[in-house]
Amino acid sequence: MQKKGTLWQSSFVIAGLLSSLPLQAASVKPKLVLQITVDQLRGDMPTAYLAKMGKGGFRYLLNEGVVYKDAHHIHANTETIVGHATLATGALPAVHGMIGNVWYDDKLERLVYNVEDSKYPLLSANAGVNQKTELDPTQRTAKSSGRSPKNIQVSTFSDELMIASNGKAKVFGVSVKDRGAISMAGHMGKAFWFSKKSGEFVTSEYYYDKYPEWVANWNEAKPTKKYHQKSWQLNQAQKGYVFAKQDDQEWETKLPGFGRTFPHQYGDMNNAYFNTFLTLSPAGDELTLDFTKAVVTNEQLGQDDITDYLSVSFSSTDYVGHIFGPSSLEAEDNLLRLDRTLAKLLKFIDKKVGLDNTLIVLSADHGAAEVPAYLSSLGMKTTAVAPKEWDKKPSMKALKKQFGFDTALIKSYFHPYIYLDRDLIAKRKLSLKQVQKAVAAEVSKFDGVALAVTSSDIEAGNTPQDYLHTLVVNNHSKTRSGDIYVVLEAHRFVADMEGLTVAATHGSPWGYDTFVPLIFAGFNIDDEIIYDRVSTTDIAVTLSAVLGIKAPSGAQGQVLKKVLDID
């Protein structure tokens, strides 16, 4: 009896201990995982203008969430697809394979766009890239309008959620950018993105045989019509802005019809650039929100006991940053408007699902560099870099003569990769390793170049173990990376986007490009600010831990214990 009593008493102790564990360890799970990604939202930006922001947007997330103040991507090429794929998979680019928005395909013998796939045409016949009006040179690289996630080489968190639920979870990715939606929806979810050609939210035959009726109806209602002959105007009185007196900065990109001062006219919706102008303003995020609401309502996300997944990637911050720079009146107003868009999204989710039933995570695919001319105006003298003439430099001409080249030694340069003419190198029976080293040695001497790292050295493990080289190695794919990875000096970048000179860009391993916000909020989350350095690879494994499912197949991050309320 003594032993039975002790055992009986112990069961109460065990039960008490179990009851004190976080709810995540029990059977209770969120009804919805809402992953918000803001394109080009550097880690300091959510609080930069917080005093002028209202309730419910950034302020809700910062006050009610677990806020990581020192979160970074740990790969070198901080571009849109690279960051999105890392957020989705918890893997490094070396593992998930999305090493750049564009890479050279040896089999096709051309540059390819990251999510292009000719096997899966768009469901809308006239919604592909308009080569004449498209400002994004990576989009213009694609030879087909077809899109799919086939190039992502590992599973995503959303894939693992589908597997764990036996396909019953509903998984959706929405963005203005195809690569922003496709990467997060993974291999098993559904993705929708905005066509600047047709003004619709579209998808490809990878996802559907035909549009769901509600999508067709939404597009037929002409959602962009409300912006016809309207303009982007300041959200608040101009005198209250930090950049109130800097509306017309000489380094801003002046697009005909859109201008570089407020108000920015959208013009007639029949204008070929009308939809492009929408994406260069807060209107792009507003349209994304409107379509997201339709997804949640019509697909009934978060309405049963099976956890659903919704990714919303807001792109306007990126476009505005490129055209006007992150320190501009336009960027400031865009963030204030994004705050209101986030507030509307969270209010809508609270009404439909309940924020207590929704696990929210917000981060970014990359940060942002300041405009060199802006930095120069403050005393830091720096300029953009012009690499187009590299192959014509005297030292490169000498190398070509040395190796017996009568054509260009550099076959293609799409930052950050230099691609050499491997066929000619093989034909000349030269050592690829030696040619790479010789070219890298010369390129490293050029103005603006901090590092030039060869693929041969990376694959042989013959690189220094410092921070910059580590991030370059983390970005390397044997089958997709170029011959030489070029790291430009801090605060310098290539401003020429295939003929369009932009104010600012990103894509470096420097802190301003790797630094992103990371906030978990909603379901079972207690507010806390954490200053420990964490990686964006931690997000997917942490979401997996909360749901008690296995992490994505290539995930390399660590579980963020504070999100699970574990010390």
C-alpha positions as a printed Julia matrix, in Angstrom:
567×3 Matrix{Float64}:
   0.0    0.0     0.0
   2.89   2.3     0.79
   4.35   1.81   -2.69
   0.99   2.22   -4.41
   0.4    5.42   -2.48
   3.78   6.78   -3.49
   3.12   5.94   -7.12
  -0.34   7.49   -6.93
   1.11  10.65   -5.36
   3.87  10.77   -7.97
   1.3   10.73  -10.76
  -0.09  13.98   -9.4
   3.39  15.5    -9.38
   3.98  14.4   -12.97
   0.59  15.73  -14.03
   1.4   19.03  -12.37
   4.7   19.26  -14.2
   3.05  18.48  -17.52
   0.4   21.1   -16.96
   3.11  23.73  -16.48
   4.75  23.01  -19.86
   4.09  25.4   -22.76
   0.87  24.74  -24.68
   2.95  24.05  -27.78
   4.01  20.76  -26.22
   0.38  19.74  -25.8
  -2.16  18.97  -28.49
  -3.23  22.6   -28.85
  -1.93  24.06  -32.1
  -2.56  27.29  -33.96
  -5.3   27.28  -36.55
  -3.16  29.36  -38.88
   0.51  30.13  -39.39
   0.79  33.6   -40.93
   4.25  34.31  -42.32
   4.74  37.94  -43.32
   7.79  38.85  -45.37
   8.51  42.46  -46.23
  10.86  42.76  -49.18
  13.9   44.96  -48.39
  12.82  45.72  -44.81
  16.14  46.32  -43.03
  16.12  45.41  -39.35
  16.02  48.99  -38.08
  13.12  50.08  -40.28
  10.09  48.89  -38.24
  11.01  51.32  -35.45
  12.46  54.14  -37.55
   9.16  56.07  -37.74
   7.27  54.32  -34.93
   6.3   57.6   -33.27
   4.13  58.44  -36.29
   2.58  54.96  -36.56
  -0.79  53.94  -35.18
  -1.95  50.84  -33.35
  -2.35  47.35  -34.67
   0.54  47.17  -37.18
   4.2   47.26  -36.29
   3.3   48.55  -32.84
   1.22  45.43  -32.08
   3.99  43.1   -33.23
   6.71  44.98  -31.33
   4.68  45.27  -28.12
   3.09  41.82  -28.06
   5.69  39.62  -29.73
   9.07  38.01  -29.19
  11.31  40.52  -30.93
  14.8   39.5   -32.07
  16.82  42.68  -32.46
  19.87  41.12  -34.1
  18.62  38.74  -36.78
  20.67  38.19  -39.94
  20.79  36.2   -43.11
  24.06  34.25  -43.15
  24.59  34.05  -46.91
  26.38  36.5   -49.17
  23.95  37.12  -52.04
  21.13  38.96  -50.3
  18.6   38.93  -53.14
  14.87  38.3   -53.14
  14.7   34.61  -54.04
  17.72  33.74  -51.92
  16.22  35.26  -48.8
  12.7   33.97  -49.4
  13.94  30.42  -50.02
  16.02  30.58  -46.83
  13.02  31.77  -44.82
  10.92  28.98  -46.31
  13.39  26.1   -45.94
  15.63  26.95  -42.99
  18.5   25.99  -45.3
  21.46  27.88  -46.67
  21.5   28.69  -50.4
  24.28  26.12  -50.78
  21.65  23.55  -49.79
  18.33  24.91  -51.1
  19.96  25.87  -54.41
  18.39  29.3   -54.97
  21.74  31.08  -55.08
  20.53  34.15  -56.96
  17.61  35.68  -58.79
  19.47  34.58  -61.93
  22.15  32.01  -62.66
  23.83  30.51  -65.71
  22.49  27.11  -66.81
  25.19  25.06  -68.56
  22.67  22.77  -70.25
  20.59  25.62  -71.65
  23.72  27.72  -72.24
  22.04  30.89  -70.99
  21.1   32.83  -67.89
  17.88  31.54  -66.32
  15.35  33.13  -63.98
  14.97  31.35  -60.66
  11.32  30.19  -60.89
  10.85  29.98  -64.66
   9.49  26.66  -65.93
   8.22  26.29  -69.49
   6.31  23.13  -68.53
   3.79  25.14  -66.55
   2.42  28.16  -68.46
   0.39  30.84  -66.74
  -3.36  30.27  -66.62
  -3.82  33.81  -67.97
  -2.76  33.95  -71.62
  -1.62  37.57  -71.65
  -0.04  37.97  -68.22
   3.63  37.18  -68.73
   6.53  39.6   -68.52
   6.25  42.62  -70.79
   9.79  42.91  -72.11
   9.26  46.55  -73.09
   7.97  47.85  -69.76
   9.46  45.45  -67.18
  11.97  47.28  -64.96
  13.3   44.13  -63.24
  16.16  42.75  -65.4
  15.98  39.37  -63.66
  12.36  38.96  -64.83
  13.38  39.82  -68.39
  15.91  36.98  -68.3
  13.19  34.32  -68.38
  12.47  32.85  -71.82
   9.1   31.49  -70.72
   6.17  32.88  -68.75
   5.77  29.49  -67.05
   6.5   29.31  -63.32
   7.01  26.62  -60.68
   9.05  25.85  -57.53
  11.0   23.0   -59.19
  14.39  24.68  -58.66
  14.06  24.67  -54.86
  16.11  21.59  -54.0
  14.72  20.83  -50.52
  11.37  20.93  -48.74
   9.89  24.05  -47.17
   8.11  24.41  -43.85
   4.83  24.58  -45.72
   5.68  21.29  -47.46
   6.31  19.62  -44.11
   2.99  20.94  -42.83
   1.26  19.33  -45.81
   3.07  16.05  -45.22
   2.24  15.99  -41.5
  -1.45  16.71  -42.17
  -1.74  14.11  -44.93
  -2.42  16.88  -47.4
  -5.29  18.36  -45.42
  -3.62  21.66  -44.52
  -4.38  24.58  -46.79
  -1.2   26.33  -47.94
  -1.08  29.61  -49.87
   1.57  32.12  -50.86
   0.65  35.62  -52.09
   2.91  38.39  -53.35
   3.32  40.98  -56.07
   6.48  39.05  -57.05
   6.22  35.54  -58.46
   9.38  34.46  -56.62
   8.02  35.86  -53.36
   4.85  33.77  -53.57
   6.23  30.57  -55.13
   9.13  30.07  -52.73
   6.99  30.35  -49.6
   4.13  28.19  -50.91
   6.71  25.46  -51.49
   6.26  22.41  -53.68
   2.82  21.48  -52.35
   0.95  24.74  -51.75
  -0.75  27.24  -54.04
   0.9   30.49  -55.16
  -0.55  33.7   -56.61
   1.3   36.81  -57.77
   0.56  40.1   -59.5
   0.95  40.45  -63.25
   2.15  43.93  -64.16
   1.1   43.16  -67.72
  -2.54  42.27  -67.07
  -3.22  43.83  -63.66
  -4.41  40.49  -62.26
  -3.27  38.07  -59.6
  -2.2   35.04  -61.56
  -0.84  31.53  -61.16
   0.46  28.74  -63.38
  -0.61  25.28  -64.48
   1.71  23.85  -61.81
  -0.96  24.79  -59.27
  -4.32  24.58  -61.07
  -5.87  23.38  -64.3
  -8.06  26.48  -64.23
  -8.64  29.37  -61.86
 -10.94  28.78  -58.9
 -14.18  30.64  -59.6
 -13.55  33.18  -56.87
 -10.14  34.11  -58.37
 -11.66  34.57  -61.82
 -14.38  36.76  -60.31
 -11.85  38.79  -58.32
  -9.78  39.5   -61.42
 -12.83  40.27  -63.56
 -13.77  43.0   -61.06
 -10.65  44.92  -62.21
  -9.07  45.47  -58.78
  -6.62  48.09  -60.11
  -9.45  50.28  -61.42
  -9.7   52.21  -58.14
  -6.26  53.7   -58.86
  -7.21  54.99  -62.31
  -6.22  58.66  -62.62
  -5.29  58.69  -58.93
  -1.91  59.37  -57.34
   0.32  58.41  -54.46
   0.06  61.26  -51.98
   1.59  61.71  -48.56
  -0.23  59.96  -45.74
   0.4   62.78  -43.26
   1.24  66.5   -43.3
   4.6   66.85  -45.02
   6.17  69.02  -42.32
   6.08  66.1   -39.88
   8.31  63.83  -41.96
  12.0   63.3   -41.26
  12.68  63.81  -44.97
  10.09  66.57  -45.41
  12.55  68.92  -47.11
  14.19  66.25  -49.29
  11.43  65.31  -51.69
  13.54  65.99  -54.76
  16.92  64.31  -54.35
  19.13  64.26  -57.44
  20.02  60.58  -57.04
  16.41  59.38  -57.15
  15.27  57.6   -60.31
  12.96  59.8   -62.35
  10.6   57.6   -64.32
   8.65  59.43  -67.05
   5.09  59.99  -65.87
   5.83  59.01  -62.25
   8.47  61.58  -61.35
  10.5   61.9   -58.2
   8.32  64.31  -56.2
   4.9   64.0   -54.59
   2.26  63.44  -55.73
   3.29  60.51  -57.93
   0.7   60.05  -60.65
  -0.58  56.55  -61.53
  -2.23  57.9   -64.67
  -4.6   56.11  -66.99
  -5.03  52.39  -66.36
  -4.62  51.79  -70.1
  -1.09  53.2   -69.94
   1.51  50.43  -70.39
   3.28  51.51  -67.17
   0.14  51.93  -65.02
   0.49  48.6   -63.18
   4.23  49.1   -62.81
   3.61  52.46  -61.14
   1.25  50.75  -58.69
   4.02  48.37  -57.61
   6.43  51.29  -57.13
   4.12  52.65  -54.43
   2.08  51.51  -51.41
  -0.67  50.52  -53.85
   1.2   47.27  -54.57
   0.94  46.22  -50.93
  -2.7   47.33  -50.77
  -3.55  45.11  -53.73
  -1.67  42.24  -52.11
  -3.72  42.73  -48.93
  -7.0   42.8   -50.87
  -6.19  39.54  -52.63
  -4.99  37.96  -49.37
  -8.33  38.73  -47.76
 -10.05  36.98  -50.65
  -7.82  33.92  -50.18
  -8.61  33.67  -46.46
 -12.35  34.13  -47.0
 -12.88  31.9   -50.02
 -10.49  29.12  -49.0
 -11.71  29.28  -45.37
  -8.26  29.34  -43.85
  -8.02  28.68  -40.12
 -11.57  27.39  -39.83
 -10.93  23.85  -38.54
  -8.57  21.93  -36.25
  -5.95  21.42  -38.97
  -3.31  24.15  -39.04
  -3.25  26.1   -42.29
  -0.43  28.24  -43.68
  -0.55  31.65  -45.32
   2.47  33.52  -46.6
   2.09  37.18  -47.52
   5.12  38.85  -49.07
   4.84  42.62  -49.39
   7.03  43.98  -52.2
   6.51  47.76  -52.3
   9.28  48.53  -49.8
  11.76  46.92  -52.18
  10.59  48.76  -55.28
  10.43  52.1   -53.47
  13.89  51.51  -52.01
  15.38  50.82  -55.43
  13.85  53.85  -57.12
  14.11  56.45  -54.34
  16.51  54.96  -51.78
  15.7   53.84  -48.21
  16.4   57.34  -46.83
  13.85  59.3   -48.82
  10.48  60.9   -48.33
   8.93  58.15  -50.48
  10.45  55.36  -48.39
   9.34  57.07  -45.18
   5.76  57.46  -46.37
   5.71  53.93  -47.74
   6.63  52.54  -44.31
   3.86  54.54  -42.67
   1.4   53.17  -45.2
   2.78  49.64  -44.82
   2.12  49.95  -41.1
  -1.55  50.67  -41.86
  -1.67  47.78  -44.33
  -0.27  45.43  -41.68
  -2.81  46.73  -39.16
  -5.64  46.0   -41.59
  -4.28  42.51  -42.27
  -3.98  41.65  -38.59
  -7.43  43.09  -37.81
  -8.9   40.98  -40.6
  -7.13  37.82  -39.4
  -8.3   38.53  -35.85
 -11.88  38.74  -37.08
 -11.71  35.62  -39.26
  -9.43  33.36  -37.23
  -8.41  35.16  -34.05
  -4.89  36.38  -33.38
  -4.74  34.05  -30.38
  -5.29  31.19  -32.84
  -2.71  32.51  -35.31
   1.05  32.1   -35.06
   2.56  35.15  -36.76
   6.14  35.54  -37.86
   7.45  38.65  -39.62
  10.84  38.99  -41.26
  12.46  40.12  -44.52
  14.28  38.56  -47.44
  17.13  41.07  -47.12
  17.98  44.53  -45.89
  18.96  47.64  -47.83
  22.0   49.71  -48.73
  21.95  53.47  -48.55
  22.41  55.5   -51.73
  26.15  56.3   -52.12
  25.34  59.93  -53.01
  23.21  60.23  -49.85
  26.1   58.92  -47.74
  28.43  61.33  -49.54
  26.12  64.22  -48.68
  26.61  63.29  -45.01
  30.39  63.09  -45.3
  31.09  59.47  -46.29
  32.5   59.78  -49.8
  31.51  56.75  -51.84
  30.26  55.93  -55.34
  28.54  53.17  -57.28
  30.6   50.57  -59.19
  30.6   50.1   -62.98
  31.82  46.58  -63.85
  30.73  46.51  -67.5
  34.2   47.61  -68.64
  36.1   44.98  -66.64
  36.74  42.69  -69.6
  38.21  45.63  -71.55
  40.74  46.58  -68.88
  44.42  46.38  -69.98
  45.15  43.7   -67.4
  42.28  41.56  -68.69
  43.43  42.06  -72.27
  46.86  40.83  -71.19
  45.28  37.76  -69.59
  43.32  36.99  -72.75
  46.54  37.18  -74.74
  48.3   34.97  -72.19
  45.6   32.31  -72.4
  45.12  32.62  -76.16
  41.62  34.09  -76.04
  40.45  36.0   -79.09
  37.0   36.63  -77.59
  35.81  37.86  -74.2
  37.29  35.99  -71.27
  34.28  36.85  -69.14
  31.32  35.16  -70.8
  28.76  36.76  -68.53
  28.64  38.84  -65.38
  25.39  38.94  -63.46
  26.24  40.16  -60.01
  27.65  38.63  -57.91
  28.9   35.93  -60.27
  31.43  36.07  -63.09
  30.98  33.27  -65.62
  34.01  32.38  -67.76
  33.9   30.8   -71.19
  34.43  27.24  -70.02
  34.03  25.76  -73.49
  36.91  27.82  -74.81
  38.98  27.08  -71.7
  38.46  23.36  -72.32
  39.16  23.75  -76.03
  42.46  25.47  -75.23
  43.19  22.63  -72.76
  43.7   25.13  -69.99
  43.27  24.52  -66.28
  39.92  25.99  -65.2
  41.32  26.42  -61.69
  44.3   28.41  -62.96
  42.19  30.63  -65.22
  39.74  31.3   -62.36
  42.6   32.24  -60.06
  44.22  34.52  -62.64
  40.95  36.34  -63.4
  40.03  36.61  -59.71
  43.45  38.08  -58.94
  42.96  40.81  -61.53
  39.3   41.52  -60.66
  40.21  41.9   -57.0
  42.37  44.89  -58.0
  39.53  46.75  -59.71
  37.87  49.77  -58.16
  35.18  48.84  -55.66
  36.04  45.14  -55.33
  36.63  43.79  -51.81
  36.89  40.08  -52.62
  36.95  37.82  -55.67
  36.56  34.19  -54.61
  36.89  31.29  -57.07
  34.55  28.31  -57.15
  37.59  26.05  -57.26
  38.83  27.39  -53.92
  35.37  27.11  -52.35
  34.92  23.5   -53.48
  38.43  22.57  -52.31
  37.8   24.14  -48.9
  40.63  26.53  -49.63
  39.12  29.78  -48.35
  39.84  31.76  -45.17
  37.47  31.17  -42.27
  36.58  34.83  -41.82
  33.03  36.2   -41.82
  32.83  37.38  -45.45
  34.3   34.2   -46.93
  31.97  32.08  -44.78
  28.92  33.86  -46.17
  30.24  33.4   -49.72
  30.75  29.67  -49.08
  27.22  29.44  -47.63
  25.94  30.77  -50.95
  27.81  28.32  -53.19
  26.19  25.68  -55.37
  28.51  23.52  -57.45
  25.99  23.28  -60.3
  24.64  26.85  -60.3
  27.23  29.27  -58.95
  29.55  31.09  -61.31
  33.33  30.78  -61.6
  34.1   33.77  -59.39
  32.05  35.35  -56.62
  32.58  39.12  -56.43
  32.08  40.98  -53.14
  32.05  44.74  -53.59
  33.34  47.11  -50.95
  30.94  48.2   -48.22
  28.47  50.91  -49.26
  29.18  50.34  -52.94
  27.08  48.48  -55.48
  26.19  48.23  -59.15
  23.44  50.81  -59.76
  22.89  49.92  -63.42
  20.04  47.43  -63.75
  20.41  46.6   -67.45
  19.97  50.19  -68.61
  17.95  51.56  -65.69
  20.03  53.47  -63.14
  18.52  52.88  -59.7
  19.06  54.87  -56.54
  19.9   51.9   -54.34
  20.09  48.14  -54.35
  21.12  45.18  -52.19
  22.82  41.82  -52.6
  25.94  42.1   -50.47
  27.14  40.26  -47.35
  27.54  43.53  -45.47
  25.47  44.08  -42.32
  23.0   46.54  -43.82
  21.94  43.86  -46.35
  21.91  40.84  -43.98
  20.16  42.64  -41.09
  16.42  41.93  -40.98
  13.6   42.12  -38.42
  12.39  38.92  -36.8
   9.23  38.93  -34.71
   6.97  36.1   -33.53
   3.54  37.09  -32.21
   0.0   35.84  -31.7
  -0.58  32.23  -30.61
   0.82  31.58  -27.13
   3.57  34.19  -27.55
   4.7   36.3   -24.59
   6.3   39.66  -25.34
  10.07  39.81  -24.95
  12.99  41.6   -26.57
  16.06  39.49  -27.3
  19.44  40.84  -28.35
  21.17  37.51  -29.05
  22.26  37.15  -32.67
  20.05  34.7   -34.53
  19.79  33.53  -38.13
  16.92  33.48  -40.59
  17.57  29.74  -40.94
  16.1   29.44  -37.43
  12.59  30.41  -38.5
  11.47  27.26  -40.33
  12.79  24.91  -37.64
  11.13  26.97  -34.92
   7.77  26.88  -36.71
   8.2   23.13  -37.09
   8.94  22.76  -33.38
   5.84  24.73  -32.39
   3.69  22.41  -34.49
   5.53  19.26  -33.45
   6.42  18.28  -37.02
   9.75  17.48  -38.61
  11.84  20.34  -39.91
  12.36  20.87  -43.67
  14.78  18.42  -45.27
  17.7   20.83  -45.62
  17.12  22.96  -42.52
  20.23  23.96  -40.62
  18.88  26.46  -38.1
  18.33  26.22  -34.36
  15.01  26.25  -32.5
  14.4   29.69  -30.99
  13.51  28.53  -27.5
  11.9   31.76  -26.34
   9.18  31.31  -28.96
   8.31  28.02  -27.27
   8.71  29.66  -23.85
  11.69  27.44  -23.05
  14.63  28.94  -21.15
